[in-house]
Amino acid sequence: MKAIWLRNPKEVTPEEYISFYRSLTKDFGDDKPLAWTHFNAEGDVEFKSVLFVPPKASPELFDKYYTNAPQLKLYIRRIFISDEIEDLLPKYLAFLKGIVDSDTLPLNVSREMLQQHNSLKTIKKKLIRKALDMIKRIMDDDPDEIISEDEDGLEEEVEEQTSEKKGKYAEFWKEYGKFIKMGILDDTTNGKRLAKLIRFQSSKSGEKLISFDQYVARMKPDQSYIYFITGQDTNQLEKSPLLEKLLKKEYEVIYFTDPLDEYVMQHLTEYEEKKLQDASKDNLKIGGKDSKAKTKELAKAYKKLTKWWKDILSGENLESVKVSTRLANTPTVVVTSKTGWSSNMERVMQAQTFVDSSKVSHMKSKRILEINPRHPIIQELRQKIAVDPEDDVARQAAALLYETALIESGFTLDDPKIFASRIHSVIKMNLNVDPDAQVQEEADEVNKDDDIDFDDNEKTKPDHQEEGHVISDPEPVDLLTETLGGKEAKEASGIDNENPTSSSFMGDGDEAQVFKEAVEFSKPDSMLSVNDEL
């Protein structure tokens, strides 16, 4: 019987392809390959090939990414040569399985010489093109991948599609998405084709994965950029202050949560002539000329505050303080320069096993503090420093706002102890605690006469107490009287029988005042509203 790859593709049934895949891979389970392609290449180099996308990625496949050889069997004129020819496919397509049979390659050369043969480069180029076409076909055949600006009527259209292909591309992406991302890093020639295969979540997609094409199709008329942000997870990103203005204007923002995405987005700077903008970087462009003019006016009005703030934080890794265009409800946020590391990139680099942490700290980009001129905290701070630039409360607030912004923006504090000390100072001030008050020393000895063992009361219960018969506990004064005796006990307790709610603790002393103020402090303040946008 003729080998399957030598037959006309139109004459081979799906069942035959599946059977051939199982015999080729020695995988006789119930899973079918996600896709296959069968083609004959003609021209200067002639060969026949069948390629398969396995249903599952083997666990070690990505871990050994740089040492993996393509899982293709090479035949020359129907004679098996090797299944370890490294140059048949690039590393990012090493998950594919199949065979290649060439009539052009020489038989009488060593494997080393064969890998240097010019014909092999031509075969590799054609295999890449066919492989990417096969993956794109999985995407195109999946009804979940339909590109539509209007969701109305979409359900009915999907129902007419075959259910077998529904969700196939999501399966592929789950298994092999990292390989496609590596392709963008390694294969600049096919970068645009690979970008179409990328999937991600966004601020409008919910848990569904979408493509760049789907994103572009529903961009707002006044939107010039594709906005994205990187981080640990979507729950964290959707609450980020970096996105406040974008989400308020209902611009869709892409969420990239894979550590690999940081590297991918350094290579992928535009899509279909639309520039990509990182929402965590400086110079975020939102709105048109009117917005720019307003920002310039505000920057001039707040110039004294931003300069003062920069001087206050002179010891920090801070490049500048400026008026923000991205904030709506938050007073401050920290970003980095366009070419610098984002907060997420810093986290990724610090997590590397063999990276010298001291070198990472030197490579961190300078931060940029952005302030919200419409926020009441910023407005009050501006008024304070206009009266007295040396105001200690204002200086402490400026430092605390910067550190809070670092945390909210995803950065790690260099010295959390200093931040904690500032928080404690604010708590002391709100509780009217003396800033210089010291922690009391622990007593060396405890006066046993001061201890009252209330458990002794259990021993005084009558033996004849019957089950279900409840005897009320004695009043605290009676118990103290019984234990200590008479008037001394009442004085020790500080409780007046005629006025049981009165005690020495709840009197008019300092402790009572602190207690009252603490209760008042615990009541929620009315929310400070941000002024309407200018």
CSV table of N, CA and C in Angstrom, one decimal, residues 268-379:
chain,number,residue,atom,x,y,z
A,268,LEU,N,6.8,43.7,19.9
A,268,LEU,CA,5.5,44.0,19.2
A,268,LEU,C,5.1,45.4,19.5
A,269,THR,N,5.5,46.4,18.6
A,269,THR,CA,5.2,47.8,18.9
A,269,THR,C,4.0,48.3,18.2
A,270,GLU,N,3.5,47.6,17.1
A,270,GLU,CA,2.4,48.1,16.4
A,270,GLU,C,1.6,46.9,15.8
A,271,TYR,N,0.4,47.1,15.5
A,271,TYR,CA,-0.4,46.1,14.8
A,271,TYR,C,-1.4,46.8,13.8
A,272,GLU,N,-1.3,46.4,12.6
A,272,GLU,CA,-2.1,47.0,11.5
A,272,GLU,C,-2.1,48.5,11.5
A,273,GLU,N,-0.8,49.0,11.6
A,273,GLU,CA,-0.5,50.4,11.6
A,273,GLU,C,-1.1,51.2,12.8
A,274,LYS,N,-1.5,50.4,13.9
A,274,LYS,CA,-1.9,51.0,15.1
A,274,LYS,C,-0.8,50.8,16.1
A,275,LYS,N,-0.3,51.9,16.7
A,275,LYS,CA,0.7,51.9,17.7
A,275,LYS,C,0.2,51.3,19.0
A,276,LEU,N,1.0,50.5,19.7
A,276,LEU,CA,0.6,49.9,21.0
A,276,LEU,C,1.2,50.8,22.1
A,277,GLN,N,0.4,51.1,23.1
A,277,GLN,CA,0.8,52.0,24.2
A,277,GLN,C,0.7,51.2,25.5
A,278,ASP,N,1.8,51.2,26.3
A,278,ASP,CA,1.8,50.6,27.6
A,278,ASP,C,1.2,51.7,28.6
A,279,ALA,N,0.1,51.3,29.3
A,279,ALA,CA,-0.5,52.2,30.2
A,279,ALA,C,0.3,52.5,31.5
A,280,SER,N,1.4,51.8,31.7
A,280,SER,CA,2.2,52.0,32.9
A,280,SER,C,3.4,52.8,32.6
A,281,LYS,N,3.5,53.3,31.3
A,281,LYS,CA,4.7,54.1,30.9
A,281,LYS,C,4.3,55.6,30.8
A,282,ASP,N,5.4,56.4,30.8
A,282,ASP,CA,5.2,57.8,30.7
A,282,ASP,C,4.7,58.2,29.3
A,283,ASN,N,4.1,59.5,29.2
A,283,ASN,CA,3.6,60.1,28.0
A,283,ASN,C,2.5,59.3,27.4
A,284,LEU,N,1.6,58.8,28.3
A,284,LEU,CA,0.4,58.1,27.8
A,284,LEU,C,-0.5,59.1,27.1
A,285,LYS,N,-0.9,58.8,25.8
A,285,LYS,CA,-1.6,59.8,25.0
A,285,LYS,C,-3.1,59.4,25.1
A,286,ILE,N,-3.9,60.3,25.7
A,286,ILE,CA,-5.4,60.1,25.8
A,286,ILE,C,-6.0,61.4,25.4
A,287,GLY,N,-7.0,61.3,24.5
A,287,GLY,CA,-7.7,62.6,24.1
A,287,GLY,C,-6.9,63.3,23.0
A,288,GLY,N,-7.5,64.4,22.6
A,288,GLY,CA,-6.9,65.2,21.4
A,288,GLY,C,-6.2,66.5,21.9
A,289,LYS,N,-6.3,67.5,21.0
A,289,LYS,CA,-5.5,68.7,21.2
A,289,LYS,C,-6.1,69.5,22.4
A,290,ASP,N,-7.4,69.5,22.6
A,290,ASP,CA,-8.0,70.2,23.8
A,290,ASP,C,-7.5,69.7,25.1
A,291,SER,N,-7.4,68.3,25.2
A,291,SER,CA,-6.8,67.7,26.4
A,291,SER,C,-5.4,68.1,26.6
A,292,LYS,N,-4.6,68.2,25.6
A,292,LYS,CA,-3.2,68.6,25.7
A,292,LYS,C,-3.1,70.0,26.2
A,293,ALA,N,-3.9,70.9,25.7
A,293,ALA,CA,-3.9,72.3,26.1
A,293,ALA,C,-4.3,72.4,27.6
A,294,LYS,N,-5.3,71.7,28.1
A,294,LYS,CA,-5.7,71.7,29.5
A,294,LYS,C,-4.5,71.2,30.4
A,295,THR,N,-3.9,70.2,29.9
A,295,THR,CA,-2.8,69.6,30.7
A,295,THR,C,-1.6,70.6,30.9
A,296,LYS,N,-1.4,71.3,29.8
A,296,LYS,CA,-0.3,72.3,29.8
A,296,LYS,C,-0.6,73.4,30.8
A,297,GLU,N,-1.9,73.9,30.8
A,297,GLU,CA,-2.3,74.9,31.8
A,297,GLU,C,-2.2,74.4,33.2
A,298,LEU,N,-2.6,73.2,33.5
A,298,LEU,CA,-2.5,72.6,34.8
A,298,LEU,C,-1.1,72.5,35.3
A,299,ALA,N,-0.2,72.0,34.3
A,299,ALA,CA,1.2,71.9,34.6
A,299,ALA,C,1.8,73.2,35.1
A,300,LYS,N,1.4,74.3,34.4
A,300,LYS,CA,1.9,75.6,34.8
A,300,LYS,C,1.4,76.0,36.1
A,301,ALA,N,0.1,75.8,36.4
A,301,ALA,CA,-0.5,76.1,37.7
A,301,ALA,C,0.1,75.4,38.9
A,302,TYR,N,0.6,74.1,38.6
A,302,TYR,CA,1.1,73.3,39.7
A,302,TYR,C,2.6,73.2,39.6
A,303,LYS,N,3.3,74.1,38.9
A,303,LYS,CA,4.7,74.0,38.7
A,303,LYS,C,5.4,74.1,40.1
A,304,LYS,N,5.0,75.0,40.9
A,304,LYS,CA,5.6,75.2,42.2
A,304,LYS,C,5.5,73.9,43.1
A,305,LEU,N,4.3,73.3,43.1
A,305,LEU,CA,4.1,72.1,43.9
A,305,LEU,C,5.0,70.9,43.3
A,306,THR,N,5.0,70.7,42.0
A,306,THR,CA,5.8,69.6,41.4
A,306,THR,C,7.3,69.8,41.7
A,307,LYS,N,7.8,71.0,41.6
A,307,LYS,CA,9.2,71.3,41.9
A,307,LYS,C,9.5,71.0,43.4
A,308,TRP,N,8.6,71.5,44.3
A,308,TRP,CA,8.8,71.3,45.7
A,308,TRP,C,8.8,69.8,46.0
A,309,TRP,N,7.9,69.1,45.4
A,309,TRP,CA,7.8,67.6,45.6
A,309,TRP,C,9.0,66.9,45.2
A,310,LYS,N,9.5,67.3,44.0
A,310,LYS,CA,10.8,66.7,43.5
A,310,LYS,C,11.9,66.9,44.5
A,311,ASP,N,12.0,68.1,45.1
A,311,ASP,CA,13.1,68.4,46.0
A,311,ASP,C,12.9,67.6,47.3
A,312,ILE,N,11.7,67.4,47.7
A,312,ILE,CA,11.4,66.6,49.0
A,312,ILE,C,11.9,65.2,48.8
A,313,LEU,N,11.7,64.6,47.6
A,313,LEU,CA,12.1,63.2,47.3
A,313,LEU,C,13.4,63.1,46.6
A,314,SER,N,14.3,64.0,46.9
A,314,SER,CA,15.6,64.0,46.2
A,314,SER,C,16.4,62.8,46.4
A,315,GLY,N,16.2,62.1,47.5
A,315,GLY,CA,16.9,60.9,47.8
A,315,GLY,C,16.4,59.7,47.2
A,316,GLU,N,15.2,59.8,46.5
A,316,GLU,CA,14.6,58.6,45.9
A,316,GLU,C,15.0,58.5,44.4
A,317,ASN,N,14.7,57.3,43.8
A,317,ASN,CA,15.1,57.1,42.4
A,317,ASN,C,14.0,57.7,41.5
A,318,LEU,N,13.9,59.0,41.6
A,318,LEU,CA,12.8,59.7,41.0
A,318,LEU,C,13.3,60.7,39.9
A,319,GLU,N,12.8,60.6,38.7
A,319,GLU,CA,13.2,61.4,37.6
A,319,GLU,C,12.5,62.8,37.6
A,320,SER,N,11.1,62.7,37.8
A,320,SER,CA,10.4,64.0,37.8
A,320,SER,C,9.0,63.8,38.5
A,321,VAL,N,8.4,64.9,38.8
A,321,VAL,CA,7.0,65.0,39.3
A,321,VAL,C,6.2,65.8,38.3
A,322,LYS,N,5.1,65.3,37.8
A,322,LYS,CA,4.3,66.0,36.8
A,322,LYS,C,2.8,65.8,36.9
A,323,VAL,N,2.1,66.6,36.3
A,323,VAL,CA,0.6,66.5,36.3
A,323,VAL,C,0.2,65.4,35.4
A,324,SER,N,-0.7,64.5,35.9
A,324,SER,CA,-1.1,63.3,35.2
A,324,SER,C,-2.3,63.5,34.3
A,325,THR,N,-2.3,62.8,33.2
A,325,THR,CA,-3.5,62.7,32.3
A,325,THR,C,-4.2,61.4,32.4
A,326,ARG,N,-3.7,60.5,33.3
A,326,ARG,CA,-4.4,59.2,33.3
A,326,ARG,C,-5.2,58.9,34.6
A,327,LEU,N,-5.1,59.8,35.6
A,327,LEU,CA,-5.8,59.6,36.8
A,327,LEU,C,-7.2,60.3,36.8
A,328,ALA,N,-8.1,59.6,37.5
A,328,ALA,CA,-9.5,60.1,37.7
A,328,ALA,C,-9.8,60.3,39.2
A,329,ASN,N,-9.6,59.2,40.0
A,329,ASN,CA,-10.0,59.2,41.4
A,329,ASN,C,-8.9,59.1,42.4
A,330,THR,N,-7.7,58.7,41.9
A,330,THR,CA,-6.5,58.5,42.8
A,330,THR,C,-5.6,59.7,42.8
A,331,PRO,N,-5.1,60.1,44.0
A,331,PRO,CA,-4.3,61.3,44.0
A,331,PRO,C,-2.9,61.2,43.3
A,332,THR,N,-2.3,60.1,43.4
A,332,THR,CA,-0.9,59.9,42.8
A,332,THR,C,-0.7,58.5,42.2
A,333,VAL,N,0.2,58.5,41.2
A,333,VAL,CA,0.6,57.2,40.6
A,333,VAL,C,2.0,57.3,40.2
A,334,VAL,N,2.7,56.1,40.1
A,334,VAL,CA,4.1,56.1,39.7
A,334,VAL,C,4.2,55.4,38.4
A,335,VAL,N,4.9,55.9,37.4
A,335,VAL,CA,5.1,55.3,36.1
A,335,VAL,C,6.6,55.3,35.8
A,336,THR,N,7.0,54.7,34.7
A,336,THR,CA,8.4,54.7,34.3
A,336,THR,C,8.5,55.3,32.8
A,337,SER,N,9.8,55.6,32.4
A,337,SER,CA,10.0,56.1,31.1
A,337,SER,C,9.6,55.1,30.0
A,338,LYS,N,9.4,55.5,28.8
A,338,LYS,CA,9.0,54.7,27.7
A,338,LYS,C,9.9,53.5,27.5
A,339,THR,N,11.2,53.7,27.7
A,339,THR,CA,12.2,52.6,27.4
A,339,THR,C,12.6,51.9,28.7
A,340,GLY,N,12.1,52.3,29.9
A,340,GLY,CA,12.5,51.7,31.1
A,340,GLY,C,11.6,50.5,31.5
A,341,TRP,N,12.1,49.8,32.5
A,341,TRP,CA,11.3,48.6,33.0
A,341,TRP,C,10.0,49.1,33.7
A,342,SER,N,9.0,48.4,33.4
A,342,SER,CA,7.7,48.6,34.1
A,342,SER,C,7.8,47.9,35.5
A,343,SER,N,6.9,48.2,36.4
A,343,SER,CA,6.9,47.5,37.7
A,343,SER,C,6.8,46.0,37.6
A,344,ASN,N,6.1,45.6,36.6
A,344,ASN,CA,6.0,44.1,36.4
A,344,ASN,C,7.3,43.5,35.9
A,345,MET,N,8.0,44.2,35.0
A,345,MET,CA,9.2,43.8,34.5
A,345,MET,C,10.3,43.7,35.6
A,346,GLU,N,10.2,44.6,36.6
A,346,GLU,CA,11.1,44.6,37.7
A,346,GLU,C,10.8,43.3,38.5
A,347,ARG,N,9.6,43.0,38.7
A,347,ARG,CA,9.2,41.8,39.5
A,347,ARG,C,9.6,40.6,38.8
A,348,VAL,N,9.5,40.5,37.4
A,348,VAL,CA,9.9,39.3,36.7
A,348,VAL,C,11.4,39.1,36.8
A,349,MET,N,12.2,40.2,36.7
A,349,MET,CA,13.6,40.1,36.7
A,349,MET,C,14.1,39.7,38.1
A,350,GLN,N,13.5,40.2,39.1
A,350,GLN,CA,13.9,39.8,40.5
A,350,GLN,C,13.6,38.4,40.8
A,351,ALA,N,12.6,37.8,40.1
A,351,ALA,CA,12.2,36.4,40.3
A,351,ALA,C,13.1,35.4,39.6
A,352,GLN,N,14.0,35.9,38.8
A,352,GLN,CA,14.9,35.0,38.0
A,352,GLN,C,15.9,34.4,39.0
A,353,THR,N,16.1,33.1,38.9
A,353,THR,CA,16.9,32.4,39.8
A,353,THR,C,18.4,32.8,39.8
A,354,PHE,N,18.9,33.0,38.6
A,354,PHE,CA,20.4,33.2,38.5
A,354,PHE,C,20.7,34.7,38.3
A,355,VAL,N,19.8,35.6,38.6
A,355,VAL,CA,20.0,37.0,38.4
A,355,VAL,C,20.5,37.6,39.7
A,356,ASP,N,21.6,38.4,39.6
A,356,ASP,CA,22.2,39.1,40.7
A,356,ASP,C,21.3,40.2,41.1
A,357,SER,N,20.7,40.2,42.3
A,357,SER,CA,19.7,41.2,42.7
A,357,SER,C,20.3,42.6,42.8
A,358,SER,N,21.6,42.6,43.2
A,358,SER,CA,22.3,43.9,43.3
A,358,SER,C,22.4,44.6,41.9
A,359,LYS,N,22.6,43.8,40.8
A,359,LYS,CA,22.6,44.3,39.5
A,359,LYS,C,21.2,44.8,39.0
A,360,VAL,N,20.2,44.0,39.4
A,360,VAL,CA,18.9,44.4,39.1
A,360,VAL,C,18.5,45.7,39.6
A,361,SER,N,18.9,46.0,40.9
A,361,SER,CA,18.6,47.3,41.5
A,361,SER,C,19.2,48.5,40.7
A,362,HIS,N,20.4,48.2,40.1
A,362,HIS,CA,21.1,49.3,39.3
A,362,HIS,C,20.4,49.5,38.0
A,363,MET,N,19.7,48.4,37.5
A,363,MET,CA,19.1,48.5,36.2
A,363,MET,C,17.7,49.0,36.2
A,364,LYS,N,17.2,49.2,37.4
A,364,LYS,CA,15.8,49.8,37.5
A,364,LYS,C,15.8,51.2,36.9
A,365,SER,N,14.7,51.4,36.2
A,365,SER,CA,14.6,52.7,35.6
A,365,SER,C,14.1,53.7,36.6
A,366,LYS,N,14.4,55.0,36.4
A,366,LYS,CA,13.9,56.1,37.3
A,366,LYS,C,12.4,56.2,37.2
A,367,ARG,N,11.8,56.5,38.3
A,367,ARG,CA,10.3,56.6,38.4
A,367,ARG,C,9.9,58.0,38.1
A,368,ILE,N,8.7,58.1,37.7
A,368,ILE,CA,8.0,59.4,37.5
A,368,ILE,C,6.7,59.4,38.3
A,369,LEU,N,6.6,60.4,39.2
A,369,LEU,CA,5.5,60.6,40.0
A,369,LEU,C,4.5,61.5,39.3
A,370,GLU,N,3.3,61.0,39.1
A,370,GLU,CA,2.2,61.8,38.5
A,370,GLU,C,1.2,62.1,39.5
A,371,ILE,N,0.7,63.4,39.5
A,371,ILE,CA,-0.3,63.8,40.5
A,371,ILE,C,-1.6,64.2,39.8
A,372,ASN,N,-2.7,64.0,40.6
A,372,ASN,CA,-4.0,64.4,40.0
A,372,ASN,C,-4.4,65.7,40.5
A,373,PRO,N,-4.4,66.8,39.7
A,373,PRO,CA,-4.6,68.2,40.1
A,373,PRO,C,-6.1,68.4,40.6
A,374,ARG,N,-7.0,67.5,40.3
A,374,ARG,CA,-8.4,67.6,40.6
A,374,ARG,C,-8.7,66.9,42.0
A,375,HIS,N,-7.7,66.3,42.5
A,375,HIS,CA,-8.0,65.5,43.8
A,375,HIS,C,-7.8,66.5,45.0
A,376,PRO,N,-8.8,66.4,46.0
A,376,PRO,CA,-8.7,67.3,47.1
A,376,PRO,C,-7.4,67.3,47.9
A,377,ILE,N,-6.8,66.1,48.0
A,377,ILE,CA,-5.6,65.9,48.8
A,377,ILE,C,-4.5,66.8,48.1
A,378,ILE,N,-4.4,66.7,46.8
A,378,ILE,CA,-3.4,67.4,46.0
A,378,ILE,C,-3.6,68.9,46.1
A,379,GLN,N,-4.9,69.3,46.0
A,379,GLN,CA,-5.2,70.7,46.1
A,379,GLN,C,-4.9,71.3,47.5
